[in-house]
Every structure is written in structure tokens, then in C-alpha cells.
mmCIF file with all atom_site columns, C-alpha atoms in Angstrom:
data_model
loop_
_atom_site.group_PDB
_atom_site.id
_atom_site.type_symbol
_atom_site.label_atom_id
_atom_site.label_alt_id
_atom_site.label_comp_id
_atom_site.label_asym_id
_atom_site.label_entity_id
_atom_site.label_seq_id
_atom_site.pdbx_PDB_ins_code
_atom_site.Cartn_x
_atom_site.Cartn_y
_atom_site.Cartn_z
_atom_site.occupancy
_atom_site.B_iso_or_equiv
_atom_site.pdbx_formal_charge
_atom_site.auth_seq_id
_atom_site.auth_comp_id
_atom_site.auth_asym_id
_atom_site.auth_atom_id
_atom_site.pdbx_PDB_model_num
ATOM 1   C CA . UNK A 1 1   ? -3.977  3.873   0.571   1.00 0.00 ? 1   UNK A CA 1
ATOM 2   C CA . UNK A 1 2   ? -3.531  7.585   1.154   1.00 0.00 ? 2   UNK A CA 1
ATOM 3   C CA . UNK A 1 3   ? -1.493  6.631   4.213   1.00 0.00 ? 3   UNK A CA 1
ATOM 4   C CA . UNK A 1 4   ? 0.923   4.675   2.010   1.00 0.00 ? 4   UNK A CA 1
ATOM 5   C CA . UNK A 1 5   ? 1.480   7.721   -0.176  1.00 0.00 ? 5   UNK A CA 1
ATOM 6   C CA . UNK A 1 6   ? 1.964   9.883   2.909   1.00 0.00 ? 6   UNK A CA 1
ATOM 7   C CA . UNK A 1 7   ? 4.727   7.552   4.119   1.00 0.00 ? 7   UNK A CA 1
ATOM 8   C CA . UNK A 1 8   ? 6.648   8.154   0.894   1.00 0.00 ? 8   UNK A CA 1
ATOM 9   C CA . UNK A 1 9   ? 6.148   11.908  1.084   1.00 0.00 ? 9   UNK A CA 1
ATOM 10  C CA . UNK A 1 10  ? 7.221   12.056  4.733   1.00 0.00 ? 10  UNK A CA 1
ATOM 11  C CA . UNK A 1 11  ? 10.341  9.985   4.073   1.00 0.00 ? 11  UNK A CA 1
ATOM 12  C CA . UNK A 1 12  ? 11.190  12.115  1.055   1.00 0.00 ? 12  UNK A CA 1
ATOM 13  C CA . UNK A 1 13  ? 10.759  15.339  3.028   1.00 0.00 ? 13  UNK A CA 1
ATOM 14  C CA . UNK A 1 14  ? 13.114  14.000  5.702   1.00 0.00 ? 14  UNK A CA 1
ATOM 15  C CA . UNK A 1 15  ? 15.710  13.067  3.059   1.00 0.00 ? 15  UNK A CA 1
ATOM 16  C CA . UNK A 1 16  ? 15.759  16.634  1.722   1.00 0.00 ? 16  UNK A CA 1
ATOM 17  C CA . UNK A 1 17  ? 16.780  18.011  5.098   1.00 0.00 ? 17  UNK A CA 1
ATOM 18  C CA . UNK A 1 18  ? 20.197  16.381  4.743   1.00 0.00 ? 18  UNK A CA 1
ATOM 19  C CA . UNK A 1 19  ? 20.931  17.988  1.368   1.00 0.00 ? 19  UNK A CA 1
ATOM 20  C CA . UNK A 1 20  ? 22.447  21.406  0.716   1.00 0.00 ? 20  UNK A CA 1
ATOM 21  C CA . UNK A 1 21  ? 19.236  22.885  -0.626  1.00 0.00 ? 21  UNK A CA 1
ATOM 22  C CA . UNK A 1 22  ? 17.415  26.163  -0.161  1.00 0.00 ? 22  UNK A CA 1
ATOM 23  C CA . UNK A 1 23  ? 13.866  26.205  1.156   1.00 0.00 ? 23  UNK A CA 1
ATOM 24  C CA . UNK A 1 24  ? 12.604  27.015  -2.355  1.00 0.00 ? 24  UNK A CA 1
ATOM 25  C CA . UNK A 1 25  ? 14.507  24.090  -3.868  1.00 0.00 ? 25  UNK A CA 1
ATOM 26  C CA . UNK A 1 26  ? 13.055  21.746  -1.252  1.00 0.00 ? 26  UNK A CA 1
ATOM 27  C CA . UNK A 1 27  ? 9.594   23.103  -2.029  1.00 0.00 ? 27  UNK A CA 1
ATOM 28  C CA . UNK A 1 28  ? 10.128  22.495  -5.756  1.00 0.00 ? 28  UNK A CA 1
ATOM 29  C CA . UNK A 1 29  ? 11.250  18.877  -5.272  1.00 0.00 ? 29  UNK A CA 1
ATOM 30  C CA . UNK A 1 30  ? 8.421   18.204  -2.829  1.00 0.00 ? 30  UNK A CA 1
ATOM 31  C CA . UNK A 1 31  ? 5.944   19.592  -5.357  1.00 0.00 ? 31  UNK A CA 1
ATOM 32  C CA . UNK A 1 32  ? 7.486   17.373  -8.046  1.00 0.00 ? 32  UNK A CA 1
ATOM 33  C CA . UNK A 1 33  ? 7.011   14.294  -5.883  1.00 0.00 ? 33  UNK A CA 1
ATOM 34  C CA . UNK A 1 34  ? 3.374   15.143  -5.218  1.00 0.00 ? 34  UNK A CA 1
ATOM 35  C CA . UNK A 1 35  ? 2.504   16.003  -8.806  1.00 0.00 ? 35  UNK A CA 1
ATOM 36  C CA . UNK A 1 36  ? 4.474   13.221  -10.473 1.00 0.00 ? 36  UNK A CA 1
ATOM 37  C CA . UNK A 1 37  ? 2.826   10.767  -8.071  1.00 0.00 ? 37  UNK A CA 1
ATOM 38  C CA . UNK A 1 38  ? -0.685  12.092  -8.661  1.00 0.00 ? 38  UNK A CA 1
ATOM 39  C CA . UNK A 1 39  ? -0.614  13.118  -12.327 1.00 0.00 ? 39  UNK A CA 1
ATOM 40  C CA . UNK A 1 40  ? 2.439   11.417  -13.786 1.00 0.00 ? 40  UNK A CA 1
ATOM 41  C CA . UNK A 1 41  ? 5.612   12.955  -15.195 1.00 0.00 ? 41  UNK A CA 1
ATOM 42  C CA . UNK A 1 42  ? 4.320   13.744  -18.692 1.00 0.00 ? 42  UNK A CA 1
ATOM 43  C CA . UNK A 1 43  ? 1.077   15.340  -17.484 1.00 0.00 ? 43  UNK A CA 1
ATOM 44  C CA . UNK A 1 44  ? 2.846   17.649  -15.022 1.00 0.00 ? 44  UNK A CA 1
ATOM 45  C CA . UNK A 1 45  ? 3.918   21.071  -16.287 1.00 0.00 ? 45  UNK A CA 1
ATOM 46  C CA . UNK A 1 46  ? 6.519   23.379  -14.806 1.00 0.00 ? 46  UNK A CA 1
ATOM 47  C CA . UNK A 1 47  ? 3.673   25.823  -14.143 1.00 0.00 ? 47  UNK A CA 1
ATOM 48  C CA . UNK A 1 48  ? 1.955   23.133  -12.036 1.00 0.00 ? 48  UNK A CA 1
ATOM 49  C CA . UNK A 1 49  ? 5.190   22.637  -10.097 1.00 0.00 ? 49  UNK A CA 1
ATOM 50  C CA . UNK A 1 50  ? 5.734   26.359  -9.594  1.00 0.00 ? 50  UNK A CA 1
ATOM 51  C CA . UNK A 1 51  ? 2.174   26.910  -8.388  1.00 0.00 ? 51  UNK A CA 1
ATOM 52  C CA . UNK A 1 52  ? 2.260   24.084  -5.872  1.00 0.00 ? 52  UNK A CA 1
ATOM 53  C CA . UNK A 1 53  ? 5.716   25.104  -4.624  1.00 0.00 ? 53  UNK A CA 1
ATOM 54  C CA . UNK A 1 54  ? 4.672   28.790  -4.467  1.00 0.00 ? 54  UNK A CA 1
ATOM 55  C CA . UNK A 1 55  ? 7.651   29.899  -6.551  1.00 0.00 ? 55  UNK A CA 1
ATOM 56  C CA . UNK A 1 56  ? 8.142   31.353  -10.027 1.00 0.00 ? 56  UNK A CA 1
ATOM 57  C CA . UNK A 1 57  ? 8.759   29.119  -13.052 1.00 0.00 ? 57  UNK A CA 1
ATOM 58  C CA . UNK A 1 58  ? 12.190  30.701  -13.267 1.00 0.00 ? 58  UNK A CA 1
ATOM 59  C CA . UNK A 1 59  ? 12.985  29.357  -9.804  1.00 0.00 ? 59  UNK A CA 1
ATOM 60  C CA . UNK A 1 60  ? 11.942  25.867  -10.919 1.00 0.00 ? 60  UNK A CA 1
ATOM 61  C CA . UNK A 1 61  ? 14.499  25.940  -13.731 1.00 0.00 ? 61  UNK A CA 1
ATOM 62  C CA . UNK A 1 62  ? 17.240  27.862  -11.910 1.00 0.00 ? 62  UNK A CA 1
ATOM 63  C CA . UNK A 1 63  ? 19.011  24.822  -10.436 1.00 0.00 ? 63  UNK A CA 1
ATOM 64  C CA . UNK A 1 64  ? 17.666  21.875  -12.407 1.00 0.00 ? 64  UNK A CA 1
ATOM 65  C CA . UNK A 1 65  ? 17.512  23.378  -15.951 1.00 0.00 ? 65  UNK A CA 1
ATOM 66  C CA . UNK A 1 66  ? 14.805  21.039  -17.236 1.00 0.00 ? 66  UNK A CA 1
ATOM 67  C CA . UNK A 1 67  ? 11.932  18.815  -16.136 1.00 0.00 ? 67  UNK A CA 1
ATOM 68  C CA . UNK A 1 68  ? 14.198  15.813  -16.715 1.00 0.00 ? 68  UNK A CA 1
ATOM 69  C CA . UNK A 1 69  ? 16.718  17.407  -14.370 1.00 0.00 ? 69  UNK A CA 1
ATOM 70  C CA . UNK A 1 70  ? 13.978  17.701  -11.781 1.00 0.00 ? 70  UNK A CA 1
ATOM 71  C CA . UNK A 1 71  ? 13.126  14.040  -12.245 1.00 0.00 ? 71  UNK A CA 1
ATOM 72  C CA . UNK A 1 72  ? 16.767  13.011  -11.787 1.00 0.00 ? 72  UNK A CA 1
ATOM 73  C CA . UNK A 1 73  ? 17.020  15.136  -8.630  1.00 0.00 ? 73  UNK A CA 1
ATOM 74  C CA . UNK A 1 74  ? 13.811  13.542  -7.356  1.00 0.00 ? 74  UNK A CA 1
ATOM 75  C CA . UNK A 1 75  ? 14.788  9.925   -8.022  1.00 0.00 ? 75  UNK A CA 1
ATOM 76  C CA . UNK A 1 76  ? 18.280  10.101  -6.522  1.00 0.00 ? 76  UNK A CA 1
ATOM 77  C CA . UNK A 1 77  ? 17.156  10.465  -2.872  1.00 0.00 ? 77  UNK A CA 1
ATOM 78  C CA . UNK A 1 78  ? 14.248  8.085   -3.475  1.00 0.00 ? 78  UNK A CA 1
ATOM 79  C CA . UNK A 1 79  ? 16.655  5.277   -4.383  1.00 0.00 ? 79  UNK A CA 1
ATOM 80  C CA . UNK A 1 80  ? 19.380  5.979   -1.841  1.00 0.00 ? 80  UNK A CA 1
ATOM 81  C CA . UNK A 1 81  ? 17.456  7.315   1.177   1.00 0.00 ? 81  UNK A CA 1
ATOM 82  C CA . UNK A 1 82  ? 13.696  6.901   0.901   1.00 0.00 ? 82  UNK A CA 1
ATOM 83  C CA . UNK A 1 83  ? 13.548  3.277   -0.294  1.00 0.00 ? 83  UNK A CA 1
ATOM 84  C CA . UNK A 1 84  ? 15.931  2.037   2.447   1.00 0.00 ? 84  UNK A CA 1
ATOM 85  C CA . UNK A 1 85  ? 13.945  3.909   5.097   1.00 0.00 ? 85  UNK A CA 1
ATOM 86  C CA . UNK A 1 86  ? 10.625  2.535   3.846   1.00 0.00 ? 86  UNK A CA 1
ATOM 87  C CA . UNK A 1 87  ? 12.100  -0.968  3.655   1.00 0.00 ? 87  UNK A CA 1
ATOM 88  C CA . UNK A 1 88  ? 13.263  -0.696  7.262   1.00 0.00 ? 88  UNK A CA 1
ATOM 89  C CA . UNK A 1 89  ? 9.871   0.612   8.416   1.00 0.00 ? 89  UNK A CA 1
ATOM 90  C CA . UNK A 1 90  ? 8.051   -2.150  6.546   1.00 0.00 ? 90  UNK A CA 1
ATOM 91  C CA . UNK A 1 91  ? 10.251  -4.826  8.064   1.00 0.00 ? 91  UNK A CA 1
ATOM 92  C CA . UNK A 1 92  ? 9.491   -3.342  11.473  1.00 0.00 ? 92  UNK A CA 1
ATOM 93  C CA . UNK A 1 93  ? 5.766   -3.607  10.724  1.00 0.00 ? 93  UNK A CA 1
ATOM 94  C CA . UNK A 1 94  ? 6.267   -7.221  9.658   1.00 0.00 ? 94  UNK A CA 1
ATOM 95  C CA . UNK A 1 95  ? 8.003   -8.002  12.935  1.00 0.00 ? 95  UNK A CA 1
ATOM 96  C CA . UNK A 1 96  ? 5.259   -6.290  14.963  1.00 0.00 ? 96  UNK A CA 1
ATOM 97  C CA . UNK A 1 97  ? 2.555   -8.187  13.067  1.00 0.00 ? 97  UNK A CA 1
ATOM 98  C CA . UNK A 1 98  ? 4.290   -11.529 13.485  1.00 0.00 ? 98  UNK A CA 1
ATOM 99  C CA . UNK A 1 99  ? 1.746   -14.342 13.781  1.00 0.00 ? 99  UNK A CA 1
ATOM 100 C CA . UNK A 1 100 ? 1.890   -17.996 14.746  1.00 0.00 ? 100 UNK A CA 1
ATOM 101 C CA . UNK A 1 101 ? 0.055   -18.778 11.525  1.00 0.00 ? 101 UNK A CA 1
ATOM 102 C CA . UNK A 1 102 ? 1.944   -18.486 8.223   1.00 0.00 ? 102 UNK A CA 1
ATOM 103 C CA . UNK A 1 103 ? -1.224  -17.750 6.269   1.00 0.00 ? 103 UNK A CA 1
ATOM 104 C CA . UNK A 1 104 ? -1.934  -14.738 8.492   1.00 0.00 ? 104 UNK A CA 1
ATOM 105 C CA . UNK A 1 105 ? 1.644   -13.594 7.950   1.00 0.00 ? 105 UNK A CA 1
ATOM 106 C CA . UNK A 1 106 ? 1.135   -13.898 4.185   1.00 0.00 ? 106 UNK A CA 1
ATOM 107 C CA . UNK A 1 107 ? -2.135  -11.985 4.331   1.00 0.00 ? 107 UNK A CA 1
ATOM 108 C CA . UNK A 1 108 ? -0.488  -9.039  6.085   1.00 0.00 ? 108 UNK A CA 1
ATOM 109 C CA . UNK A 1 109 ? 2.460   -8.825  3.682   1.00 0.00 ? 109 UNK A CA 1
ATOM 110 C CA . UNK A 1 110 ? 0.423   -9.245  0.499   1.00 0.00 ? 110 UNK A CA 1
ATOM 111 C CA . UNK A 1 111 ? -2.316  -6.802  1.508   1.00 0.00 ? 111 UNK A CA 1
ATOM 112 C CA . UNK A 1 112 ? 0.138   -4.172  2.748   1.00 0.00 ? 112 UNK A CA 1
ATOM 113 C CA . UNK A 1 113 ? 2.390   -4.284  -0.324  1.00 0.00 ? 113 UNK A CA 1
ATOM 114 C CA . UNK A 1 114 ? -0.505  -4.283  -2.778  1.00 0.00 ? 114 UNK A CA 1
ATOM 115 C CA . UNK A 1 115 ? -2.021  -1.241  -1.102  1.00 0.00 ? 115 UNK A CA 1
ATOM 116 C CA . UNK A 1 116 ? 1.361   0.488   -1.098  1.00 0.00 ? 116 UNK A CA 1
ATOM 117 C CA . UNK A 1 117 ? 1.977   -0.257  -4.791  1.00 0.00 ? 117 UNK A CA 1
ATOM 118 C CA . UNK A 1 118 ? -1.439  0.935   -5.946  1.00 0.00 ? 118 UNK A CA 1
ATOM 119 C CA . UNK A 1 119 ? -1.289  4.061   -3.806  1.00 0.00 ? 119 UNK A CA 1
ATOM 120 C CA . UNK A 1 120 ? 2.101   4.988   -5.281  1.00 0.00 ? 120 UNK A CA 1
ATOM 121 C CA . UNK A 1 121 ? 1.655   3.590   -8.788  1.00 0.00 ? 121 UNK A CA 1
ATOM 122 C CA . UNK A 1 122 ? 2.463   6.795   -10.665 1.00 0.00 ? 122 UNK A CA 1
ATOM 123 C CA . UNK A 1 123 ? 5.756   7.146   -8.826  1.00 0.00 ? 123 UNK A CA 1
ATOM 124 C CA . UNK A 1 124 ? 6.570   3.456   -9.209  1.00 0.00 ? 124 UNK A CA 1
ATOM 125 C CA . UNK A 1 125 ? 5.908   3.749   -12.937 1.00 0.00 ? 125 UNK A CA 1
ATOM 126 C CA . UNK A 1 126 ? 8.418   6.594   -13.133 1.00 0.00 ? 126 UNK A CA 1
ATOM 127 C CA . UNK A 1 127 ? 11.000  4.650   -11.151 1.00 0.00 ? 127 UNK A CA 1
ATOM 128 C CA . UNK A 1 128 ? 10.575  1.622   -13.412 1.00 0.00 ? 128 UNK A CA 1
ATOM 129 C CA . UNK A 1 129 ? 11.466  3.788   -16.400 1.00 0.00 ? 129 UNK A CA 1
ATOM 130 C CA . UNK A 1 130 ? 14.550  5.077   -14.638 1.00 0.00 ? 130 UNK A CA 1
ATOM 131 C CA . UNK A 1 131 ? 15.674  1.602   -13.544 1.00 0.00 ? 131 UNK A CA 1
ATOM 132 C CA . UNK A 1 132 ? 15.525  0.394   -17.144 1.00 0.00 ? 132 UNK A CA 1
ATOM 133 C CA . UNK A 1 133 ? 18.077  3.077   -18.018 1.00 0.00 ? 133 UNK A CA 1
ATOM 134 C CA . UNK A 1 134 ? 20.109  2.736   -14.819 1.00 0.00 ? 134 UNK A CA 1
ATOM 135 C CA . UNK A 1 135 ? 20.582  -0.912  -13.761 1.00 0.00 ? 135 UNK A CA 1
ATOM 136 C CA . UNK A 1 136 ? 22.816  0.206   -10.895 1.00 0.00 ? 136 UNK A CA 1
ATOM 137 C CA . UNK A 1 137 ? 19.792  1.767   -9.205  1.00 0.00 ? 137 UNK A CA 1
ATOM 138 C CA . UNK A 1 138 ? 17.990  -1.583  -9.305  1.00 0.00 ? 138 UNK A CA 1
ATOM 139 C CA . UNK A 1 139 ? 21.064  -3.334  -7.884  1.00 0.00 ? 139 UNK A CA 1
ATOM 140 C CA . UNK A 1 140 ? 21.193  -0.831  -5.030  1.00 0.00 ? 140 UNK A CA 1
ATOM 141 C CA . UNK A 1 141 ? 17.502  -1.227  -4.186  1.00 0.00 ? 141 UNK A CA 1
ATOM 142 C CA . UNK A 1 142 ? 17.592  -5.035  -4.332  1.00 0.00 ? 142 UNK A CA 1
ATOM 143 C CA . UNK A 1 143 ? 20.674  -5.174  -2.087  1.00 0.00 ? 143 UNK A CA 1
ATOM 144 C CA . UNK A 1 144 ? 18.923  -3.035  0.514   1.00 0.00 ? 144 UNK A CA 1
ATOM 145 C CA . UNK A 1 145 ? 15.882  -5.312  0.547   1.00 0.00 ? 145 UNK A CA 1
ATOM 146 C CA . UNK A 1 146 ? 18.083  -8.406  0.676   1.00 0.00 ? 146 UNK A CA 1
ATOM 147 C CA . UNK A 1 147 ? 19.839  -7.072  3.779   1.00 0.00 ? 147 UNK A CA 1
ATOM 148 C CA . UNK A 1 148 ? 16.484  -6.246  5.396   1.00 0.00 ? 148 UNK A CA 1
ATOM 149 C CA . UNK A 1 149 ? 15.176  -9.760  4.696   1.00 0.00 ? 149 UNK A CA 1
ATOM 150 C CA . UNK A 1 150 ? 18.247  -11.349 6.276   1.00 0.00 ? 150 UNK A CA 1
ATOM 151 C CA . UNK A 1 151 ? 17.962  -9.247  9.428   1.00 0.00 ? 151 UNK A CA 1
ATOM 152 C CA . UNK A 1 152 ? 14.203  -9.310  10.019  1.00 0.00 ? 152 UNK A CA 1
ATOM 153 C CA . UNK A 1 153 ? 12.335  -11.860 7.917   1.00 0.00 ? 153 UNK A CA 1
ATOM 154 C CA . UNK A 1 154 ? 14.631  -14.872 8.014   1.00 0.00 ? 154 UNK A CA 1
ATOM 155 C CA . UNK A 1 155 ? 14.123  -15.617 11.757  1.00 0.00 ? 155 UNK A CA 1
ATOM 156 C CA . UNK A 1 156 ? 10.342  -15.392 11.302  1.00 0.00 ? 156 UNK A CA 1
ATOM 157 C CA . UNK A 1 157 ? 10.368  -17.747 8.322   1.00 0.00 ? 157 UNK A CA 1
ATOM 158 C CA . UNK A 1 158 ? 12.552  -20.227 10.182  1.00 0.00 ? 158 UNK A CA 1
ATOM 159 C CA . UNK A 1 159 ? 9.899   -20.488 12.894  1.00 0.00 ? 159 UNK A CA 1
ATOM 160 C CA . UNK A 1 160 ? 7.249   -21.334 10.296  1.00 0.00 ? 160 UNK A CA 1
ATOM 161 C CA . UNK A 1 161 ? 9.580   -23.912 8.786   1.00 0.00 ? 161 UNK A CA 1
ATOM 162 C CA . UNK A 1 162 ? 10.246  -25.477 12.188  1.00 0.00 ? 162 UNK A CA 1
ATOM 163 C CA . UNK A 1 163 ? 6.479   -25.575 12.815  1.00 0.00 ? 163 UNK A CA 1
ATOM 164 C CA . UNK A 1 164 ? 5.983   -27.477 9.561   1.00 0.00 ? 164 UNK A CA 1
ATOM 165 C CA . UNK A 1 165 ? 3.988   -24.648 7.943   1.00 0.00 ? 165 UNK A CA 1
ATOM 166 C CA . UNK A 1 166 ? 6.512   -23.557 5.327   1.00 0.00 ? 166 UNK A CA 1
ATOM 167 C CA . UNK A 1 167 ? 8.687   -25.206 2.698   1.00 0.00 ? 167 UNK A CA 1
ATOM 168 C CA . UNK A 1 168 ? 12.367  -25.498 3.618   1.00 0.00 ? 168 UNK A CA 1
ATOM 169 C CA . UNK A 1 169 ? 13.711  -22.957 1.156   1.00 0.00 ? 169 UNK A CA 1
ATOM 170 C CA . UNK A 1 170 ? 16.134  -20.060 1.780   1.00 0.00 ? 170 UNK A CA 1
ATOM 171 C CA . UNK A 1 171 ? 14.447  -16.911 3.078   1.00 0.00 ? 171 UNK A CA 1
ATOM 172 C CA . UNK A 1 172 ? 15.480  -14.912 0.002   1.00 0.00 ? 172 UNK A CA 1
ATOM 173 C CA . UNK A 1 173 ? 13.873  -17.504 -2.294  1.00 0.00 ? 173 UNK A CA 1
ATOM 174 C CA . UNK A 1 174 ? 10.621  -17.450 -0.323  1.00 0.00 ? 174 UNK A CA 1
ATOM 175 C CA . UNK A 1 175 ? 10.445  -13.656 -0.262  1.00 0.00 ? 175 UNK A CA 1
ATOM 176 C CA . UNK A 1 176 ? 11.343  -13.486 -3.945  1.00 0.00 ? 176 UNK A CA 1
ATOM 177 C CA . UNK A 1 177 ? 8.449   -15.863 -4.667  1.00 0.00 ? 177 UNK A CA 1
ATOM 178 C CA . UNK A 1 178 ? 6.055   -13.720 -2.632  1.00 0.00 ? 178 UNK A CA 1
ATOM 179 C CA . UNK A 1 179 ? 7.316   -10.490 -4.181  1.00 0.00 ? 179 UNK A CA 1
ATOM 180 C CA . UNK A 1 180 ? 7.128   -11.750 -7.756  1.00 0.00 ? 180 UNK A CA 1
ATOM 181 C CA . UNK A 1 181 ? 3.526   -12.890 -7.249  1.00 0.00 ? 181 UNK A CA 1
ATOM 182 C CA . UNK A 1 182 ? 2.497   -9.559  -5.730  1.00 0.00 ? 182 UNK A CA 1
ATOM 183 C CA . UNK A 1 183 ? 4.287   -7.655  -8.488  1.00 0.00 ? 183 UNK A CA 1
ATOM 184 C CA . UNK A 1 184 ? 2.716   -9.809  -11.183 1.00 0.00 ? 184 UNK A CA 1
ATOM 185 C CA . UNK A 1 185 ? -0.737  -9.106  -9.762  1.00 0.00 ? 185 UNK A CA 1
ATOM 186 C CA . UNK A 1 186 ? -0.326  -5.352  -9.305  1.00 0.00 ? 186 UNK A CA 1
ATOM 187 C CA . UNK A 1 187 ? 1.831   -4.490  -12.329 1.00 0.00 ? 187 UNK A CA 1
ATOM 188 C CA . UNK A 1 188 ? -1.022  -4.276  -14.892 1.00 0.00 ? 188 UNK A CA 1
ATOM 189 C CA . UNK A 1 189 ? -2.760  -1.757  -12.638 1.00 0.00 ? 189 UNK A CA 1
ATOM 190 C CA . UNK A 1 190 ? 0.465   0.182   -12.157 1.00 0.00 ? 190 UNK A CA 1
ATOM 191 C CA . UNK A 1 191 ? 1.387   0.345   -15.834 1.00 0.00 ? 191 UNK A CA 1
ATOM 192 C CA . UNK A 1 192 ? -2.059  0.789   -17.392 1.00 0.00 ? 192 UNK A CA 1
ATOM 193 C CA . UNK A 1 193 ? -3.758  2.850   -14.676 1.00 0.00 ? 193 UNK A CA 1
ATOM 194 C CA . UNK A 1 194 ? -7.109  1.862   -16.197 1.00 0.00 ? 194 UNK A CA 1
ATOM 195 C CA . UNK A 1 195 ? -8.873  0.463   -13.143 1.00 0.00 ? 195 UNK A CA 1
ATOM 196 C CA . UNK A 1 196 ? -8.578  0.135   -9.396  1.00 0.00 ? 196 UNK A CA 1
ATOM 197 C CA . UNK A 1 197 ? -7.429  -3.167  -7.986  1.00 0.00 ? 197 UNK A CA 1
ATOM 198 C CA . UNK A 1 198 ? -9.809  -4.824  -5.527  1.00 0.00 ? 198 UNK A CA 1
ATOM 199 C CA . UNK A 1 199 ? -7.274  -5.278  -2.735  1.00 0.00 ? 199 UNK A CA 1
ATOM 200 C CA . UNK A 1 200 ? -9.432  -7.649  -0.667  1.00 0.00 ? 200 UNK A CA 1
ATOM 201 C CA . UNK A 1 201 ? -10.226 -9.977  -3.560  1.00 0.00 ? 201 UNK A CA 1
ATOM 202 C CA . UNK A 1 202 ? -6.692  -9.903  -4.963  1.00 0.00 ? 202 UNK A CA 1
ATOM 203 C CA . UNK A 1 203 ? -5.174  -10.546 -1.547  1.00 0.00 ? 203 UNK A CA 1
ATOM 204 C CA . UNK A 1 204 ? -7.379  -13.583 -0.965  1.00 0.00 ? 204 UNK A CA 1
ATOM 205 C CA . UNK A 1 205 ? -6.432  -15.099 -4.332  1.00 0.00 ? 205 UNK A CA 1
ATOM 206 C CA . UNK A 1 206 ? -2.706  -14.423 -3.955  1.00 0.00 ? 206 UNK A CA 1
ATOM 207 C CA . UNK A 1 207 ? -2.632  -15.746 -0.391  1.00 0.00 ? 207 UNK A CA 1
ATOM 208 C CA . UNK A 1 208 ? -4.416  -18.934 -1.495  1.00 0.00 ? 208 UNK A CA 1
ATOM 209 C CA . UNK A 1 209 ? -1.932  -19.398 -4.326  1.00 0.00 ? 209 UNK A CA 1
ATOM 210 C CA . UNK A 1 210 ? 1.159   -18.738 -2.196  1.00 0.00 ? 210 UNK A CA 1
ATOM 211 C CA . UNK A 1 211 ? -0.034  -20.726 0.821   1.00 0.00 ? 211 UNK A CA 1
ATOM 212 C CA . UNK A 1 212 ? -0.456  -23.764 -1.396  1.00 0.00 ? 212 UNK A CA 1
ATOM 213 C CA . UNK A 1 213 ? 2.773   -23.268 -3.347  1.00 0.00 ? 213 UNK A CA 1
ATOM 214 C CA . UNK A 1 214 ? 4.887   -22.672 -0.227  1.00 0.00 ? 214 UNK A CA 1
ATOM 215 C CA . UNK A 1 215 ? 3.384   -25.544 1.733   1.00 0.00 ? 215 UNK A CA 1
ATOM 216 C CA . UNK A 1 216 ? 5.852   -28.310 2.696   1.00 0.00 ? 216 UNK A CA 1
ATOM 217 C CA . UNK A 1 217 ? 3.380   -30.874 1.345   1.00 0.00 ? 217 UNK A CA 1
ATOM 218 C CA . UNK A 1 218 ? 3.292   -29.235 -2.095  1.00 0.00 ? 218 UNK A CA 1
ATOM 219 C CA . UNK A 1 219 ? 7.099   -29.177 -2.332  1.00 0.00 ? 219 UNK A CA 1
ATOM 220 C CA . UNK A 1 220 ? 7.495   -32.946 -2.102  1.00 0.00 ? 220 UNK A CA 1
#
């Protein structure tokens, strides 16, 4: 799961190179990402940020004025640059792990996304709060995933449908069904942060549920 978090941090670092920022400002935002992800927004102090970024607290506030300003500066590239990049990389992984068996395909997607969500749950929790106050951000993210599904996932799903392994539904409906089940399973662990999710056990249960629900026989 540490690898999942590293993917976010690497993508975020790359996104900062395109902005008109000083090295210290990049260090501050990178420190914010790390600390907000590990400790949460409320538990992170500006002193924590300054220490990790190796700058003074005055430098932390110089451009962004407040911790909320830092959060806004952090979330903007996450929604517009990092999420699209991660979506593209994930779709590439899906294509590379394509299998002749739909159940194996399900197992890969469910396991990978659960691990990603749990590894980045603090950051996801923060983004959920922002989305509730900024519906446009959610619209942007969903559109990016919809485009990725059309380009990469739809041809794979069509093969399973032609092989009689998958219900004849639109690709977006199938992926929405998979996503909502994964989200429903992981969300309590993301929001409450009270226990670790057993990825193996949860994956097996979700795959069983989805394999049955998306079977052509069950849809009749």
C-alpha cells in the first residue's frame, strides 16, 4: 500500500514542475501532501509543515496566508493534473493485466483500488470534504474517469460480453456498479480510520458479489 501512496506523491511532484513556483513553495506543498495524507489536515500544524519542508513558518504563510490556503493550493493540482494522470496509469495497468476470465479481471480491479483507497485514505477524506463544497471538482474528476473508461475499459468489457461472461450493459454502467461496491466497502475505513481493512478477505467477498450480479444468467 505504500506503493500506492508513492504514486500519488510522484504524480503530485511532477505536477508542481509545471507551475510558477519557487523551490521553497514546492517543498511546502509537497510537505503538505505528505503530512495531510499521513496525519490529516486538522492534526497537521504549520510548524510540522515548515520542519518537513526545511523552511521557516513565515515562508509557509508568505504565499498561501493560511492553512486553508495551503489546502486549496494542494487540491487544485490534485483534481486537474494528478487524478487524470493516475486514472490514465491505472487504465494502462488494467489493459496490461487483461485476462480471458472476467472474474480474474474483477479481482485485479477490486484489489488494486481497495489498496489504493486505504493507502491514501487521509487524502481522500480531505478531497471528499472539498468536493462537497465544490461540485464542479467532482464533475471534472468523473468526466476524466468516464473518458478513460470509454478509451480503455469498454473494449475489454465487450470481449467478456461476447464470451458470455458478462451482462450486456453499457461499460459506464458496469464500471459504476464496480466502483460503487468498492467505495461502499472501503468508505467506512476511509471516514472512520478506526481499523485496517483486510484487503484479501474484502476482495474475495466483493468479487463474489459482483461476479454473481454481473453474470448474464443473473440479469435475466
